[in-house]
Coordinates of C-alpha atoms in Angstrom, one line a residue:
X1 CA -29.1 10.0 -151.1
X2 CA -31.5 12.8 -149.7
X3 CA -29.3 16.0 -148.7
X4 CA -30.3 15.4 -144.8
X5 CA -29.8 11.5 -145.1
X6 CA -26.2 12.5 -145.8
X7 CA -26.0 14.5 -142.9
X8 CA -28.0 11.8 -140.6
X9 CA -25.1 9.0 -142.0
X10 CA -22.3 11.9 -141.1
X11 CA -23.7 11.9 -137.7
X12 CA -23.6 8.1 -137.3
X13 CA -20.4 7.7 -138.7
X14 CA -18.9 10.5 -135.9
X15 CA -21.2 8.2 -133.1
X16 CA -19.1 4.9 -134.6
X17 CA -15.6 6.7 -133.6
X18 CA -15.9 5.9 -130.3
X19 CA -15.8 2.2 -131.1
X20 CA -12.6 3.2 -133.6
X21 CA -9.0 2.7 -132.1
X22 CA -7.7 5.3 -134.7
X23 CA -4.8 6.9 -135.7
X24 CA -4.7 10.9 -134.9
X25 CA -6.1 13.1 -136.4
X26 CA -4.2 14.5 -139.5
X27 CA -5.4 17.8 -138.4
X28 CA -3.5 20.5 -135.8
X29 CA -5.0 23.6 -134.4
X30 CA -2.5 25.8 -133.0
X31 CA -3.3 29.3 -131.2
X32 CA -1.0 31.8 -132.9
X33 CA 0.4 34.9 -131.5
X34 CA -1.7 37.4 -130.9
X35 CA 0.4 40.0 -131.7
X36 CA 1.7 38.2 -135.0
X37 CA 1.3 40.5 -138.5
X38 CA 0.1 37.3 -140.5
X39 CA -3.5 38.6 -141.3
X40 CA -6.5 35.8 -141.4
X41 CA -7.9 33.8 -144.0
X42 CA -10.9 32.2 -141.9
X43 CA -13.1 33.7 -140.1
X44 CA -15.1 31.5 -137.9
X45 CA -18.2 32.2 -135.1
X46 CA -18.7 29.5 -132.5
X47 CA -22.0 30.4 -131.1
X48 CA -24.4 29.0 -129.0
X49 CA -26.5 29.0 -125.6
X50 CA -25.3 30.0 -122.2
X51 CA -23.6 26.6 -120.9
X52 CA -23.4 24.7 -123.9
X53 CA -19.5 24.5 -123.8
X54 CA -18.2 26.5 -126.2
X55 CA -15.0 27.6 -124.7
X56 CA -14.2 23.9 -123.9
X57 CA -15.1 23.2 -127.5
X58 CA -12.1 25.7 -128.8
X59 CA -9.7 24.8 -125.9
X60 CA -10.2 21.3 -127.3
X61 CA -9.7 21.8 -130.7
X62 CA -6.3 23.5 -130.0
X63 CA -5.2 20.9 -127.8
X64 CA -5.6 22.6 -124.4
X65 CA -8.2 20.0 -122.8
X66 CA -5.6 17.6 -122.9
X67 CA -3.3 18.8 -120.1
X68 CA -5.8 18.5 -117.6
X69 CA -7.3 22.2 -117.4
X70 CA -10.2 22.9 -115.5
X71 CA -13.7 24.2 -117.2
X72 CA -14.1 27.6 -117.9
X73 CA -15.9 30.3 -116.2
X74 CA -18.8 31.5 -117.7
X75 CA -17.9 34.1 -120.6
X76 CA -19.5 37.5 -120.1
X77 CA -17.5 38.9 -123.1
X78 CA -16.7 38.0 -127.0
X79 CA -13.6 36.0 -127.0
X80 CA -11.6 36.6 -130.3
X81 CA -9.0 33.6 -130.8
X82 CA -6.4 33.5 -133.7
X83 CA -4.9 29.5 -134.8
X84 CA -3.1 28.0 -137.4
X85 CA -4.7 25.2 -138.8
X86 CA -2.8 22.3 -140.7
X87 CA -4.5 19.7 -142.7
X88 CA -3.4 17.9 -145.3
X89 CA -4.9 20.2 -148.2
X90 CA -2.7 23.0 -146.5
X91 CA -2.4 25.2 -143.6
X92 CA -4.9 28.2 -143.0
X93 CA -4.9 31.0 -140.6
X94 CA -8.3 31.8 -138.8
X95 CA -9.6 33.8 -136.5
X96 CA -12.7 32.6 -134.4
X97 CA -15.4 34.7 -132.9
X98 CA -16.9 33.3 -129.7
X99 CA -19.6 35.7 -128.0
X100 CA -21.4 35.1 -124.8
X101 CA -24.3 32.5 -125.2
X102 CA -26.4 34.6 -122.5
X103 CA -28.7 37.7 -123.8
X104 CA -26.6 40.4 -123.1
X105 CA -25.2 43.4 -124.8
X106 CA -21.6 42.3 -125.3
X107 CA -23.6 39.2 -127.2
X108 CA -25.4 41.3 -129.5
X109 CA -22.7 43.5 -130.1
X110 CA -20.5 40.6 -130.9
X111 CA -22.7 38.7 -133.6
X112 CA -23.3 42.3 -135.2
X113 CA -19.8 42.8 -135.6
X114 CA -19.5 39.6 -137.8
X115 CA -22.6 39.7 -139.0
X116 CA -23.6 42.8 -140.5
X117 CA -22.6 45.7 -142.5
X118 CA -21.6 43.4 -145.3
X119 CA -19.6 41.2 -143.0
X120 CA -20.0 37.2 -142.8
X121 CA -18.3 34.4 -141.4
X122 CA -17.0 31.4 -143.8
X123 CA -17.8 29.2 -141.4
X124 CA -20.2 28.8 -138.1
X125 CA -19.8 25.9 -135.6
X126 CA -23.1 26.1 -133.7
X127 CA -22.7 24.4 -130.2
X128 CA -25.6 22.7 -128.5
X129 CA -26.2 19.8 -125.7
X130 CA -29.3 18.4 -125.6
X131 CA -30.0 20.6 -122.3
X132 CA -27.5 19.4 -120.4
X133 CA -26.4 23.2 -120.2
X134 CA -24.1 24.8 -117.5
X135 CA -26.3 26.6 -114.7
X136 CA -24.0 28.7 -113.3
X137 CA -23.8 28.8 -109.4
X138 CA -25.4 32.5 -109.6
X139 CA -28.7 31.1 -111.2
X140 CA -29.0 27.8 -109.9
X141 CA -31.4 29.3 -107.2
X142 CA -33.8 30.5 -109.7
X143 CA -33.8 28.1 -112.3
X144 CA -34.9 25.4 -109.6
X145 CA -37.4 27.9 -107.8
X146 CA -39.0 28.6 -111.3
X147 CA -39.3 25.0 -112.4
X148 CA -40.3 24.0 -109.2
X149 CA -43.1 26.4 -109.2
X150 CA -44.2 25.4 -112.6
X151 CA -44.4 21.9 -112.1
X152 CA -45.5 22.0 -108.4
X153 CA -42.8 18.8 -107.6
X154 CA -39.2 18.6 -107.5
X155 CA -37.5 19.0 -110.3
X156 CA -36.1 16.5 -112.0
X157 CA -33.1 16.1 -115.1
X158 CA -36.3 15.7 -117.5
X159 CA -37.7 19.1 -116.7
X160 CA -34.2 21.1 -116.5
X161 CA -33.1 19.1 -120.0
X162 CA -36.6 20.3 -121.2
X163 CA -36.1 24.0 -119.9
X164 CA -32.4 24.3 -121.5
X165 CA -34.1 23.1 -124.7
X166 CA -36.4 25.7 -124.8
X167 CA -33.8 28.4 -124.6
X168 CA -31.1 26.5 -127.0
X169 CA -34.3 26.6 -129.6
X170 CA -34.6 30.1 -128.9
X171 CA -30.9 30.9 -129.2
X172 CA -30.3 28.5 -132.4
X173 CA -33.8 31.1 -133.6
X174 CA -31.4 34.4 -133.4
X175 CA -28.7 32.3 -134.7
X176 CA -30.6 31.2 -138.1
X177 CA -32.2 35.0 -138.2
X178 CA -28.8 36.5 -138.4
X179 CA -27.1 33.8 -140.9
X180 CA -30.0 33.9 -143.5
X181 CA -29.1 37.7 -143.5
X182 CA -25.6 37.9 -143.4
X183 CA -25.5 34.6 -146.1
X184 CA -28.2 35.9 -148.6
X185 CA -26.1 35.8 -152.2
X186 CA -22.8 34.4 -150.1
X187 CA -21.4 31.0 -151.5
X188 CA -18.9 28.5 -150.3
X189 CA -20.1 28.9 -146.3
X190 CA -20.5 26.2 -143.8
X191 CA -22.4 25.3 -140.6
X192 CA -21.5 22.4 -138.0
X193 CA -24.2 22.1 -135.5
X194 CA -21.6 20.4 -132.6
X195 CA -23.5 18.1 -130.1
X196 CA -21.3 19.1 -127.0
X197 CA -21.5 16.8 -123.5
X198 CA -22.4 13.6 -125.7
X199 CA -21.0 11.4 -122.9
X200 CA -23.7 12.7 -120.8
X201 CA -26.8 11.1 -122.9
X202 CA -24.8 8.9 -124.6
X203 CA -27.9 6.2 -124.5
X204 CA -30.2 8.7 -125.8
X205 CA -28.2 10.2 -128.3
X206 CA -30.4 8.5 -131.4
X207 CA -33.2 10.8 -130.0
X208 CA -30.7 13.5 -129.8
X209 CA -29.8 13.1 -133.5
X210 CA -33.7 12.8 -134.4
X211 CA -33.8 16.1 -132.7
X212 CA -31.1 18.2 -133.8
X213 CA -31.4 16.7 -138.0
X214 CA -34.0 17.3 -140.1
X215 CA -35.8 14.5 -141.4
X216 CA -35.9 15.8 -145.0
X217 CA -38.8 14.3 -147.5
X218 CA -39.7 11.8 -144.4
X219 CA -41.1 15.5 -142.4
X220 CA -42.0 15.1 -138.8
X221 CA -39.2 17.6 -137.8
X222 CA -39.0 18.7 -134.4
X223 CA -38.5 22.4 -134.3
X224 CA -35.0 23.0 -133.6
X225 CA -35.0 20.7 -137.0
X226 CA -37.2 23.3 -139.3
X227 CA -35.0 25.9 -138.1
X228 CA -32.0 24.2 -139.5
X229 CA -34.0 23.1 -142.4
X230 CA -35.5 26.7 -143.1
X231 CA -31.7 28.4 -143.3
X232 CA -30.2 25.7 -145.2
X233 CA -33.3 26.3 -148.0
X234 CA -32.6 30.1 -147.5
X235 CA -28.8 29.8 -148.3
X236 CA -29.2 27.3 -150.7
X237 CA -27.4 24.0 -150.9
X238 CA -25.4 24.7 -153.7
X239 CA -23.9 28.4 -151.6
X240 CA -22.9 25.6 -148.5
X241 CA -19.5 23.5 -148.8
X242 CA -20.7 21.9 -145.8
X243 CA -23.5 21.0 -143.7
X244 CA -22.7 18.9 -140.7
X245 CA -24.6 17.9 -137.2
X246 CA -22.2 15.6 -134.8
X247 CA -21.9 14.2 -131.4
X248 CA -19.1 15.6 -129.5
X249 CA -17.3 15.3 -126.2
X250 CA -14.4 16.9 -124.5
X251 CA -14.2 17.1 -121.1
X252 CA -15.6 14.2 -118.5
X253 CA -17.5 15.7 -116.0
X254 CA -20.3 14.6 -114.0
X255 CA -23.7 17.4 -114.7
X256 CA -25.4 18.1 -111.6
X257 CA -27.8 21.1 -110.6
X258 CA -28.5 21.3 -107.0
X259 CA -29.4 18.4 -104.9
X260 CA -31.7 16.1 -107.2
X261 CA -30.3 16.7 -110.6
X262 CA -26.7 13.9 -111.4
X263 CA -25.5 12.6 -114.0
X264 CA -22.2 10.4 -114.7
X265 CA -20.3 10.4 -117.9
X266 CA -21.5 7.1 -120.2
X267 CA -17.8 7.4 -121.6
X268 CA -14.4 7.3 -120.7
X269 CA -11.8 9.2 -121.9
X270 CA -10.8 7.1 -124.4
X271 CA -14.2 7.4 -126.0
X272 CA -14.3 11.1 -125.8
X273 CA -10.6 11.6 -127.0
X274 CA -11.7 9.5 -130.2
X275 CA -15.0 12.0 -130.9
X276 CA -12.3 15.0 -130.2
X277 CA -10.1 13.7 -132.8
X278 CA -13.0 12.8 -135.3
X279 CA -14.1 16.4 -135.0
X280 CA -11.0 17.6 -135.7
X281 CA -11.3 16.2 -138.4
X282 CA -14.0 17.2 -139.5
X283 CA -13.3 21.2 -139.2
X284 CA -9.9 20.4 -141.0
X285 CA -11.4 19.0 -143.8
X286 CA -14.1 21.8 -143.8
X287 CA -12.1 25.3 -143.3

């Protein structure tokens, strides 16, 4: 099977969870103590654009989505998070890495820190949402004023999705820039590409995967796809343990940007607790 066919079938078989009355996960993600003098084996960046969700993303995977706490704020600092992790190949300590997704200095600072001087994460989950990003209540003004002037109508789900696409593309670019540096002559690394807010476009999510996965020997690639592509060939297949790009959901909540813009969640919470567990899973058996 062609490298990216394998991760196109990883991605369906995630999808195929939801339908999947399954038992938990045989995974755990516990925060440890900050001040604890266990030192890390893992370190881990969870990047990605302003809004994606990446803060939910962690809370979820240590198991703090599921007593009903309300979405973050948006981050304007690197969040540095220490958890045990238990699978059934043993238990490993990491430490995870989560800078701001907006351009800022704090951001830039942050993915130096890991990224240079020699420094490297094992392991990168790469959050992205098929534009259904956060626009914070500060910049909900001139997001719409800008479209709106662009287009010269109102703006519609279609345009914002398009606009948040444009920026994730130019995020995941800085991302890929900085990995193909910090990963030239590294082995045994791994990327998940995490498709956050799946509930959301749940009916469009073949699209989404066409999107976000290259098609390998087939070509046609969109260009968030060549970027992915053009690390992986960079880092080599051989230096990755794992290469994965899945559908994701966490948190239930209806998207809506000003007065025109709504969306509903296409799953329940059923649904979304089965892709939780799945991608538990999946970082268990990949750390």
């Amino acid at each position: 099977m062609d490298f990216w066919d394998e991760v196109r079938a990883g991605w369906d078989r995630a999808a195929a969870a939801v339908d999947t009355a399954a038992a938990a996960s045989p995974v755990t993600m516990r925060p440890m103590l900050p001040f604890s003098l266990m030192r890390t084996q893992v370190p881990i960046a969870l990047t990605g654009h302003s809004g994606a969700g990446k803060t939910m993303i962690y809370r979820s995977l240590t198991g703090r989505t599921r007593n009903h706490s309300l979405p973050t704020a948006r981050s304007d600092r690197v969040e540095r998070h220490r958890a045990r992790i238990r699978t059934p190949r043993g238990t490993f300590r990491a430490e995870t890495h989560i800078p701001p997704g907006q351009a800022s200095d704090p951001r830039t600072h942050g993915l130096e820190r890991i990224m240079t001087g020699g420094r490297y994460p094992a392991g990168v989950i790469h959050t992205v949402c098929w534009g259904y990003n956060k626009i914070w209540p500060e910049e909900q003004n001139g997001v719409l004023n800008a479209l709106s002037d662009v287009e010269g109508k109102p703006v519609t789900l279609e345009s914002l999705t398009e606009r948040n696409r444009r920026e994730e593309l130019a995020d995941f670019a800085d991302i890929c820039g900085r990995l193909t540096r910090a990963w030239r002559r590294r082995t045994d690394v791994w990327l998940i590409v995490v498709a956050a807010k799946a509930d959301l476009y749940w009916d469009d999510l073949d699209r989404a995967r066409d999107y976000y996965i290259p098609r390998g020997r087939r070509g046609g690639d969109s260009e968030f796809a060549a970027l992915l592509a053009d690390l992986v060939e960079a880092v080599g297949t051989m230096n990755l343990r794992r290469v994965a790009v899945v559908p994701f959901s966490c948190w239930l909540e209806t998207y809506q940007v000003g007065r025109d813009v709504r969306v509903a969640p296409q799953l329940d919470a059923t649904h979304s607790s089965r892709l939780m567990n799945s991608f538990l899973s999946l970082v268990g058996n990949t750390v």
